[in-house]
Amino acid sequence: MRRKLIVANWKMHGNLASNKQLLAAYIEKLSQLKNIDVVVCVPYPYLAQAQSMLQNTGIAWGAQNLSKDAVGAFTGEVSASMLKDFGATHVIIGHSERATAYCESDENIATKFIQAQQHGLTPILCVGETLIEREAGVMQMVVGKQLDTIINRYGAAVFANAVVAYEPIWAIGTGLAASSEQAQSMHKFIRGKVAAQDITTSTSLKILYGGSVKPKNAVQLFAMQDIDGGLIGKCSLNAQEFELICRAAA
Ligand code: PGA
């Protein structure tokens, strides 16, 4: 039985004062949920705040991106070891908002994935198709290719220390989530792809669903066999809604 994982993706929201309130509410509402794991991915400048407030609460924290390089003259970049310095355990890799707006290539994503693992961080690898790709019926081909970039380079065993998040691009921030059947079908495909190379790894791999998860669709989504939790954007900024989503997983 895979333990459910809920990851908050705050994106570029918050400030010291509002984060303090939101994190305090997370601690009050979520610390007693013992049978799920919760991770909050905050903007870089607030990692220290997350570290000081969340230590010993059972809630972990992480970042939303990292550099593909370990160290050096890379202005504006943040390395894996810097994230580790602030106690981060997880890092989101290849979110579609980065892949499109900042031209992140599959090769870059693969390098970041390994960079995270080499520094003891768990990468949360985002995969997903556009609406046009879904309507054309090529969604499995698209997601399969995204996974192959990692598998062909490093083998499927690297997923033993990773999380995959299926985030259909058409569902992110649109209010239009995938149905639980659509999501389950893709999650099963993803697990099968890893299983074709490494059954043990595929069985323990956590595959999250992301894209307009709300309290009212969370129960159905999380009830599906291959959905092991969620990557939550908008609703993670509201402590009540986030609590309901976490409870749906617990
Ligand atoms: P959303 O975002 O929940 O606001 O759709 C999810 C994500 O982008 O990770």
Tab-separated table of N, CA and C in Angstrom, residues 57-208:
chain	number	residue	atom	x	y	z
A	57	THR	N	7.193	19.469	12.704
A	57	THR	CA	5.723	19.487	12.657
A	57	THR	C	5.183	18.290	11.872
A	58	GLY	N	6.071	17.561	11.207
A	58	GLY	CA	5.607	16.461	10.356
A	58	GLY	C	5.292	16.928	8.941
A	59	ILE	N	5.294	18.241	8.704
A	59	ILE	CA	5.070	18.769	7.349
A	59	ILE	C	6.443	19.099	6.764
A	60	ALA	N	6.708	18.613	5.560
A	60	ALA	CA	8.011	18.865	4.928
A	60	ALA	C	7.893	20.028	3.947
A	61	TRP	N	9.020	20.514	3.465
A	61	TRP	CA	9.003	21.642	2.542
A	61	TRP	C	10.007	21.426	1.411
A	62	GLY	N	9.778	22.164	0.338
A	62	GLY	CA	10.658	22.011	-0.812
A	62	GLY	C	10.557	23.225	-1.712
A	63	ALA	N	11.143	23.087	-2.924
A	63	ALA	CA	11.198	24.210	-3.857
A	63	ALA	C	10.470	23.848	-5.148
A	64	GLN	N	10.380	24.818	-6.030
A	64	GLN	CA	9.594	24.640	-7.263
A	64	GLN	C	10.464	24.481	-8.503
A	65	ASN	N	11.777	24.553	-8.301
A	65	ASN	CA	12.716	24.463	-9.421
A	65	ASN	C	14.114	24.383	-8.817
A	66	LEU	N	15.109	24.026	-9.612
A	66	LEU	CA	16.500	24.111	-9.194
A	66	LEU	C	17.380	24.209	-10.427
A	67	SER	N	18.646	24.534	-10.207
A	67	SER	CA	19.577	24.631	-11.329
A	67	SER	C	19.982	23.232	-11.787
A	68	LYS	N	20.284	23.104	-13.073
A	68	LYS	CA	20.798	21.815	-13.554
A	68	LYS	C	22.278	21.665	-13.217
A	69	ASP	N	22.914	22.750	-12.789
A	69	ASP	CA	24.337	22.708	-12.454
A	69	ASP	C	24.531	22.701	-10.936
A	70	ALA	N	25.666	22.155	-10.518
A	70	ALA	CA	25.912	22.009	-9.087
A	70	ALA	C	26.396	23.312	-8.455
A	71	VAL	N	27.245	24.061	-9.188
A	71	VAL	CA	27.845	25.282	-8.633
A	71	VAL	C	28.467	26.056	-9.791
A	72	GLY	N	28.653	27.361	-9.634
A	72	GLY	CA	29.394	28.074	-10.670
A	72	GLY	C	28.798	29.416	-11.038
A	73	ALA	N	29.285	29.953	-12.139
A	73	ALA	CA	28.885	31.287	-12.586
A	73	ALA	C	27.578	31.188	-13.365
A	74	PHE	N	26.472	31.058	-12.639
A	74	PHE	CA	25.142	30.921	-13.254
A	74	PHE	C	24.215	31.921	-12.568
A	75	THR	N	24.299	33.161	-13.001
A	75	THR	CA	23.573	34.248	-12.341
A	75	THR	C	22.077	33.949	-12.232
A	76	GLY	N	21.571	34.090	-11.020
A	76	GLY	CA	20.135	33.926	-10.804
A	76	GLY	C	19.689	32.497	-10.546
A	77	GLU	N	20.600	31.545	-10.646
A	77	GLU	CA	20.225	30.144	-10.437
A	77	GLU	C	20.358	29.755	-8.961
A	78	VAL	N	19.669	28.698	-8.589
A	78	VAL	CA	19.724	28.180	-7.213
A	78	VAL	C	20.034	26.688	-7.285
A	79	SER	N	21.070	26.271	-6.561
A	79	SER	CA	21.538	24.883	-6.688
A	79	SER	C	20.829	23.946	-5.713
A	80	ALA	N	20.968	22.652	-5.996
A	80	ALA	CA	20.387	21.622	-5.127
A	80	ALA	C	20.958	21.718	-3.714
A	81	SER	N	22.269	21.959	-3.595
A	81	SER	CA	22.843	21.992	-2.248
A	81	SER	C	22.362	23.211	-1.458
A	82	MET	N	22.023	24.295	-2.175
A	82	MET	CA	21.440	25.452	-1.480
A	82	MET	C	20.065	25.093	-0.906
A	83	LEU	N	19.291	24.336	-1.680
A	83	LEU	CA	17.971	23.901	-1.180
A	83	LEU	C	18.145	23.006	0.040
A	84	LYS	N	19.160	22.140	-0.010
A	84	LYS	CA	19.423	21.246	1.125
A	84	LYS	C	19.812	22.033	2.368
A	85	ASP	N	20.524	23.128	2.155
A	85	ASP	CA	20.934	23.988	3.276
A	85	ASP	C	19.742	24.465	4.102
A	86	PHE	N	18.596	24.583	3.422
A	86	PHE	CA	17.399	25.062	4.117
A	86	PHE	C	16.437	23.923	4.444
A	87	GLY	N	16.970	22.708	4.448
A	87	GLY	CA	16.172	21.567	4.901
A	87	GLY	C	15.138	21.065	3.907
A	88	ALA	N	15.194	21.544	2.654
A	88	ALA	CA	14.220	21.080	1.660
A	88	ALA	C	14.393	19.576	1.442
A	89	THR	N	13.282	18.882	1.231
A	89	THR	CA	13.340	17.444	0.952
A	89	THR	C	12.915	17.134	-0.485
A	90	HIS	N	12.102	17.999	-1.065
A	90	HIS	CA	11.534	17.747	-2.395
A	90	HIS	C	11.760	18.959	-3.305
A	91	VAL	N	11.727	18.702	-4.605
A	91	VAL	CA	11.774	19.818	-5.561
A	91	VAL	C	10.957	19.449	-6.801
A	92	ILE	N	10.117	20.381	-7.221
A	92	ILE	CA	9.306	20.172	-8.427
A	92	ILE	C	10.217	20.374	-9.647
A	93	ILE	N	10.112	19.453	-10.603
A	93	ILE	CA	10.949	19.527	-11.810
A	93	ILE	C	10.049	19.539	-13.041
A	94	GLY	N	10.309	20.468	-13.946
A	94	GLY	CA	9.639	20.432	-15.250
A	94	GLY	C	8.171	20.813	-15.216
A	95	HIS	N	7.772	21.638	-14.249
A	95	HIS	CA	6.377	22.101	-14.244
A	95	HIS	C	6.078	22.768	-15.589
A	96	SER	N	4.883	22.557	-16.113
A	96	SER	CA	4.575	23.064	-17.461
A	96	SER	C	4.655	24.592	-17.521
A	97	GLU	N	4.392	25.262	-16.394
A	97	GLU	CA	4.502	26.731	-16.418
A	97	GLU	C	5.944	27.159	-16.660
A	98	ARG	N	6.897	26.332	-16.256
A	98	ARG	CA	8.303	26.620	-16.546
A	98	ARG	C	8.672	26.124	-17.944
A	99	ALA	N	8.194	24.953	-18.264
A	99	ALA	CA	8.567	24.362	-19.556
A	99	ALA	C	8.141	25.283	-20.695
A	100	THR	N	6.963	25.904	-20.577
A	100	THR	CA	6.508	26.769	-21.671
A	100	THR	C	7.068	28.185	-21.549
A	101	ALA	N	6.950	28.800	-20.372
A	101	ALA	CA	7.342	30.208	-20.259
A	101	ALA	C	8.854	30.390	-20.267
A	102	TYR	N	9.609	29.368	-19.835
A	102	TYR	CA	11.066	29.537	-19.745
A	102	TYR	C	11.805	28.536	-20.622
A	103	CYS	N	11.071	28.006	-21.619
A	103	CYS	CA	11.682	27.132	-22.622
A	103	CYS	C	12.528	26.013	-22.019
A	104	GLU	N	11.990	25.341	-21.019
A	104	GLU	CA	12.747	24.253	-20.406
A	104	GLU	C	12.672	23.018	-21.311
A	105	SER	N	13.807	22.506	-21.716
A	105	SER	CA	13.810	21.343	-22.615
A	105	SER	C	13.726	20.046	-21.809
A	106	ASP	N	13.347	18.959	-22.479
A	106	ASP	CA	13.314	17.651	-21.821
A	106	ASP	C	14.710	17.282	-21.290
A	107	GLU	N	15.742	17.670	-22.026
A	107	GLU	CA	17.119	17.345	-21.610
A	107	GLU	C	17.476	18.075	-20.316
A	108	ASN	N	17.089	19.359	-20.236
A	108	ASN	CA	17.314	20.128	-19.010
A	108	ASN	C	16.593	19.495	-17.833
A	109	ILE	N	15.367	19.080	-18.099
A	109	ILE	CA	14.541	18.490	-17.040
A	109	ILE	C	15.207	17.208	-16.525
A	110	ALA	N	15.717	16.403	-17.453
A	110	ALA	CA	16.377	15.154	-17.058
A	110	ALA	C	17.621	15.448	-16.212
A	111	THR	N	18.377	16.471	-16.599
A	111	THR	CA	19.590	16.806	-15.843
A	111	THR	C	19.224	17.310	-14.447
A	112	LYS	N	18.178	18.117	-14.368
A	112	LYS	CA	17.738	18.618	-13.055
A	112	LYS	C	17.259	17.478	-12.154
A	113	PHE	N	16.601	16.518	-12.773
A	113	PHE	CA	16.087	15.353	-12.035
A	113	PHE	C	17.241	14.639	-11.316
A	114	ILE	N	18.319	14.400	-12.054
A	114	ILE	CA	19.466	13.690	-11.488
A	114	ILE	C	20.221	14.571	-10.501
A	115	GLN	N	20.305	15.846	-10.839
A	115	GLN	CA	20.970	16.808	-9.941
A	115	GLN	C	20.284	16.784	-8.561
A	116	ALA	N	18.962	16.774	-8.567
A	116	ALA	CA	18.212	16.729	-7.308
A	116	ALA	C	18.559	15.452	-6.548
A	117	GLN	N	18.487	14.317	-7.237
A	117	GLN	CA	18.740	13.037	-6.552
A	117	GLN	C	20.162	12.935	-6.016
A	118	GLN	N	21.100	13.438	-6.793
A	118	GLN	CA	22.499	13.354	-6.341
A	118	GLN	C	22.725	14.134	-5.055
A	119	HIS	N	21.859	15.086	-4.784
A	119	HIS	CA	21.988	15.882	-3.564
A	119	HIS	C	20.970	15.484	-2.500
A	120	GLY	N	20.354	14.331	-2.680
A	120	GLY	CA	19.448	13.828	-1.641
A	120	GLY	C	18.083	14.483	-1.619
A	121	LEU	N	17.703	15.126	-2.722
A	121	LEU	CA	16.361	15.699	-2.811
A	121	LEU	C	15.482	14.759	-3.636
A	122	THR	N	14.209	14.669	-3.297
A	122	THR	CA	13.283	13.861	-4.100
A	122	THR	C	12.692	14.720	-5.204
A	123	PRO	N	12.995	14.406	-6.469
A	123	PRO	CA	12.381	15.180	-7.554
A	123	PRO	C	10.913	14.803	-7.741
A	124	ILE	N	10.086	15.816	-7.968
A	124	ILE	CA	8.676	15.594	-8.321
A	124	ILE	C	8.579	15.954	-9.799
A	125	LEU	N	8.636	14.950	-10.638
A	125	LEU	CA	8.703	15.167	-12.087
A	125	LEU	C	7.306	15.374	-12.663
A	126	CYS	N	7.078	16.547	-13.267
A	126	CYS	CA	5.770	16.840	-13.859
A	126	CYS	C	5.734	16.399	-15.318
A	127	VAL	N	4.681	15.701	-15.668
A	127	VAL	CA	4.460	15.321	-17.062
A	127	VAL	C	3.000	15.639	-17.409
A	128	GLY	N	2.713	15.787	-18.692
A	128	GLY	CA	1.316	16.055	-19.066
A	128	GLY	C	1.217	16.596	-20.475
A	129	GLU	N	0.009	16.487	-21.023
A	129	GLU	CA	-0.214	16.862	-22.413
A	129	GLU	C	-1.055	18.135	-22.516
A	130	THR	N	-1.009	18.781	-23.678
A	130	THR	CA	-1.857	19.948	-23.938
A	130	THR	C	-3.245	19.463	-24.372
A	131	LEU	N	-4.172	20.407	-24.452
A	131	LEU	CA	-5.527	20.057	-24.886
A	131	LEU	C	-5.523	19.548	-26.329
A	132	ILE	N	-4.734	20.202	-27.167
A	132	ILE	CA	-4.674	19.783	-28.583
A	132	ILE	C	-4.168	18.341	-28.675
A	133	GLU	N	-3.171	18.030	-27.855
A	133	GLU	CA	-2.626	16.661	-27.877
A	133	GLU	C	-3.661	15.649	-27.380
A	134	ARG	N	-4.423	16.034	-26.352
A	134	ARG	CA	-5.470	15.112	-25.873
A	134	ARG	C	-6.539	14.926	-26.941
A	135	GLU	N	-6.948	16.031	-27.541
A	135	GLU	CA	-8.008	15.915	-28.552
A	135	GLU	C	-7.544	15.096	-29.757
A	136	ALA	N	-6.247	15.137	-30.005
A	136	ALA	CA	-5.707	14.342	-31.122
A	136	ALA	C	-5.468	12.891	-30.692
A	137	GLY	N	-5.684	12.606	-29.408
A	137	GLY	CA	-5.533	11.227	-28.927
A	137	GLY	C	-4.098	10.776	-28.748
A	138	VAL	N	-3.156	11.752	-28.693
A	138	VAL	CA	-1.738	11.351	-28.592
A	138	VAL	C	-1.173	11.568	-27.184
A	139	MET	N	-2.060	11.675	-26.179
A	139	MET	CA	-1.575	12.016	-24.837
A	139	MET	C	-0.604	10.988	-24.263
A	140	GLN	N	-0.845	9.699	-24.523
A	140	GLN	CA	0.084	8.705	-23.961
A	140	GLN	C	1.440	8.787	-24.648
A	141	MET	N	1.402	9.088	-25.943
A	141	MET	CA	2.672	9.213	-26.664
A	141	MET	C	3.490	10.386	-26.091
A	142	VAL	N	2.786	11.498	-25.817
A	142	VAL	CA	3.453	12.696	-25.301
A	142	VAL	C	4.050	12.434	-23.912
A	143	VAL	N	3.245	11.871	-23.034
A	143	VAL	CA	3.710	11.607	-21.665
A	143	VAL	C	4.792	10.521	-21.688
A	144	GLY	N	4.607	9.528	-22.543
A	144	GLY	CA	5.604	8.468	-22.676
A	144	GLY	C	6.961	9.026	-23.084
A	145	LYS	N	6.940	9.984	-23.996
A	145	LYS	CA	8.191	10.592	-24.462
A	145	LYS	C	8.854	11.387	-23.319
A	146	GLN	N	8.022	12.085	-22.523
A	146	GLN	CA	8.580	12.845	-21.400
A	146	GLN	C	9.278	11.897	-20.408
A	147	LEU	N	8.663	10.750	-20.155
A	147	LEU	CA	9.275	9.778	-19.233
A	147	LEU	C	10.516	9.148	-19.847
A	148	ASP	N	10.461	8.912	-21.157
A	148	ASP	CA	11.596	8.277	-21.841
A	148	ASP	C	12.869	9.123	-21.758
A	149	THR	N	12.698	10.434	-21.698
A	149	THR	CA	13.888	11.287	-21.596
A	149	THR	C	14.703	10.899	-20.364
A	150	ILE	N	14.026	10.533	-19.294
A	150	ILE	CA	14.727	10.121	-18.072
A	150	ILE	C	15.127	8.645	-18.181
A	151	ILE	N	14.163	7.805	-18.570
A	151	ILE	CA	14.405	6.352	-18.578
A	151	ILE	C	15.551	5.981	-19.537
A	152	ASN	N	15.554	6.590	-20.732
A	152	ASN	CA	16.598	6.241	-21.704
A	152	ASN	C	17.981	6.670	-21.234
A	153	ARG	N	18.028	7.761	-20.490
A	153	ARG	CA	19.335	8.232	-20.006
A	153	ARG	C	19.817	7.501	-18.767
A	154	TYR	N	18.893	7.315	-17.823
A	154	TYR	CA	19.331	6.855	-16.499
A	154	TYR	C	18.738	5.520	-16.065
A	155	GLY	N	17.784	4.980	-16.837
A	155	GLY	CA	17.122	3.726	-16.441
A	155	GLY	C	15.932	3.994	-15.532
A	156	ALA	N	15.024	3.016	-15.466
A	156	ALA	CA	13.790	3.222	-14.694
A	156	ALA	C	14.028	3.163	-13.190
A	157	ALA	N	15.157	2.570	-12.766
A	157	ALA	CA	15.418	2.435	-11.327
A	157	ALA	C	15.533	3.787	-10.627
A	158	VAL	N	15.841	4.861	-11.381
A	158	VAL	CA	15.957	6.181	-10.731
A	158	VAL	C	14.607	6.652	-10.169
A	159	PHE	N	13.528	6.032	-10.636
A	159	PHE	CA	12.218	6.422	-10.103
A	159	PHE	C	11.971	5.879	-8.691
A	160	ALA	N	12.899	5.052	-8.207
A	160	ALA	CA	12.762	4.557	-6.831
A	160	ALA	C	12.819	5.711	-5.833
A	161	ASN	N	13.563	6.752	-6.180
A	161	ASN	CA	13.659	7.916	-5.282
A	161	ASN	C	13.064	9.145	-5.946
A	162	ALA	N	11.883	8.983	-6.486
A	162	ALA	CA	11.261	10.111	-7.177
A	162	ALA	C	9.752	10.006	-7.066
A	163	VAL	N	9.107	11.099	-7.430
A	163	VAL	CA	7.647	11.153	-7.492
A	163	VAL	C	7.324	11.651	-8.895
A	164	VAL	N	6.281	11.103	-9.506
A	164	VAL	CA	5.827	11.626	-10.795
A	164	VAL	C	4.502	12.346	-10.558
A	165	ALA	N	4.332	13.503	-11.179
A	165	ALA	CA	3.042	14.206	-11.090
A	165	ALA	C	2.467	14.311	-12.492
A	166	TYR	N	1.314	13.674	-12.688
A	166	TYR	CA	0.626	13.821	-13.972
A	166	TYR	C	-0.220	15.081	-13.901
A	167	GLU	N	0.161	16.060	-14.717
A	167	GLU	CA	-0.552	17.335	-14.730
A	167	GLU	C	-0.948	17.678	-16.163
A	168	PRO	N	-2.160	17.295	-16.572
A	168	PRO	CA	-2.593	17.696	-17.915
A	168	PRO	C	-2.610	19.220	-17.984
A	169	ILE	N	-1.953	19.774	-18.987
A	169	ILE	CA	-1.765	21.235	-19.033
A	169	ILE	C	-3.115	21.962	-19.105
A	170	TRP	N	-4.077	21.327	-19.768
A	170	TRP	CA	-5.401	21.927	-19.914
A	170	TRP	C	-6.170	21.971	-18.599
A	171	ALA	N	-5.680	21.258	-17.595
A	171	ALA	CA	-6.393	21.221	-16.307
A	171	ALA	C	-5.782	22.164	-15.274
A	172	ILE	N	-4.560	22.649	-15.546
A	172	ILE	CA	-3.869	23.462	-14.544
A	172	ILE	C	-4.461	24.860	-14.473
A	173	GLY	N	-4.976	25.203	-13.303
A	173	GLY	CA	-5.472	26.556	-13.060
A	173	GLY	C	-6.713	26.918	-13.866
A	174	THR	N	-7.350	25.943	-14.503
A	174	THR	CA	-8.503	26.244	-15.362
A	174	THR	C	-9.825	25.950	-14.665
A	175	GLY	N	-9.774	25.236	-13.548
A	175	GLY	CA	-11.004	24.821	-12.884
A	175	GLY	C	-11.578	23.551	-13.517
A	176	LEU	N	-10.955	23.092	-14.594
A	176	LEU	CA	-11.453	21.918	-15.321
A	176	LEU	C	-10.485	20.759	-15.097
A	177	ALA	N	-10.736	19.994	-14.028
A	177	ALA	CA	-9.841	18.876	-13.717
A	177	ALA	C	-10.107	17.717	-14.670
A	178	ALA	N	-9.124	16.847	-14.807
A	178	ALA	CA	-9.361	15.590	-15.518
A	178	ALA	C	-10.375	14.792	-14.705
A	179	SER	N	-11.169	13.957	-15.365
A	179	SER	CA	-12.065	13.087	-14.610
A	179	SER	C	-11.199	12.033	-13.923
A	180	SER	N	-11.753	11.403	-12.892
A	180	SER	CA	-10.948	10.398	-12.195
A	180	SER	C	-10.593	9.248	-13.150
A	181	GLU	N	-11.463	8.957	-14.112
A	181	GLU	CA	-11.162	7.880	-15.080
A	181	GLU	C	-10.035	8.297	-16.024
A	182	GLN	N	-10.089	9.550	-16.511
A	182	GLN	CA	-9.013	10.030	-17.397
A	182	GLN	C	-7.678	9.992	-16.657
A	183	ALA	N	-7.694	10.470	-15.402
A	183	ALA	CA	-6.450	10.509	-14.634
A	183	ALA	C	-5.953	9.093	-14.355
A	184	GLN	N	-6.857	8.219	-13.895
A	184	GLN	CA	-6.464	6.833	-13.588
A	184	GLN	C	-5.843	6.154	-14.812
A	185	SER	N	-6.461	6.376	-15.970
A	185	SER	CA	-5.960	5.736	-17.172
A	185	SER	C	-4.513	6.173	-17.470
A	186	MET	N	-4.236	7.466	-17.305
A	186	MET	CA	-2.863	7.933	-17.550
A	186	MET	C	-1.905	7.460	-16.446
A	187	HIS	N	-2.374	7.454	-15.205
A	187	HIS	CA	-1.505	6.997	-14.111
A	187	HIS	C	-1.108	5.524	-14.317
A	188	LYS	N	-2.086	4.740	-14.774
A	188	LYS	CA	-1.820	3.319	-15.028
A	188	LYS	C	-0.789	3.176	-16.159
A	189	PHE	N	-0.936	4.023	-17.162
A	189	PHE	CA	0.018	4.008	-18.279
A	189	PHE	C	1.438	4.340	-17.773
A	190	ILE	N	1.521	5.370	-16.916
A	190	ILE	CA	2.831	5.799	-16.390
A	190	ILE	C	3.458	4.662	-15.568
A	191	ARG	N	2.646	4.054	-14.694
A	191	ARG	CA	3.183	2.965	-13.872
A	191	ARG	C	3.618	1.799	-14.774
A	192	GLY	N	2.838	1.551	-15.800
A	192	GLY	CA	3.164	0.464	-16.721
A	192	GLY	C	4.469	0.710	-17.457
A	193	LYS	N	4.703	1.957	-17.787
A	193	LYS	CA	5.929	2.320	-18.506
A	193	LYS	C	7.166	2.033	-17.639
A	194	VAL	N	7.057	2.364	-16.364
A	194	VAL	CA	8.171	2.086	-15.453
A	194	VAL	C	8.256	0.575	-15.213
A	195	ALA	N	7.088	-0.074	-15.083
A	195	ALA	CA	7.052	-1.524	-14.818
A	195	ALA	C	7.699	-2.326	-15.936
A	196	ALA	N	7.580	-1.831	-17.162
A	196	ALA	CA	8.161	-2.554	-18.299
A	196	ALA	C	9.664	-2.726	-18.118
A	197	GLN	N	10.271	-1.844	-17.326
A	197	GLN	CA	11.724	-1.915	-17.094
A	197	GLN	C	12.059	-2.373	-15.677
A	198	ASP	N	11.182	-2.080	-14.739
A	198	ASP	CA	11.522	-2.316	-13.341
A	198	ASP	C	10.235	-2.415	-12.511
A	199	ILE	N	9.798	-3.646	-12.288
A	199	ILE	CA	8.507	-3.882	-11.605
A	199	ILE	C	8.535	-3.364	-10.169
A	200	THR	N	9.608	-3.665	-9.443
A	200	THR	CA	9.666	-3.273	-8.027
A	200	THR	C	9.524	-1.765	-7.880
A	201	THR	N	10.275	-1.040	-8.714
A	201	THR	CA	10.211	0.420	-8.651
A	201	THR	C	8.814	0.913	-8.994
A	202	SER	N	8.187	0.310	-9.981
A	202	SER	CA	6.861	0.777	-10.409
A	202	SER	C	5.822	0.574	-9.313
A	203	THR	N	5.975	-0.488	-8.541
A	203	THR	CA	4.990	-0.780	-7.495
A	203	THR	C	5.035	0.251	-6.379
A	204	SER	N	6.227	0.746	-6.062
A	204	SER	CA	6.321	1.701	-4.953
A	204	SER	C	6.248	3.160	-5.425
A	205	LEU	N	6.306	3.380	-6.742
A	205	LEU	CA	6.339	4.763	-7.257
A	205	LEU	C	5.056	5.533	-6.936
A	206	LYS	N	5.226	6.724	-6.360
A	206	LYS	CA	4.057	7.571	-6.112
A	206	LYS	C	3.790	8.421	-7.343
A	207	ILE	N	2.552	8.340	-7.835
A	207	ILE	CA	2.148	9.141	-8.997
A	207	ILE	C	1.014	10.062	-8.541
A	208	LEU	N	1.299	11.358	-8.532
A	208	LEU	CA	0.324	12.356	-8.073
A	208	LEU	C	-0.464	12.878	-9.264
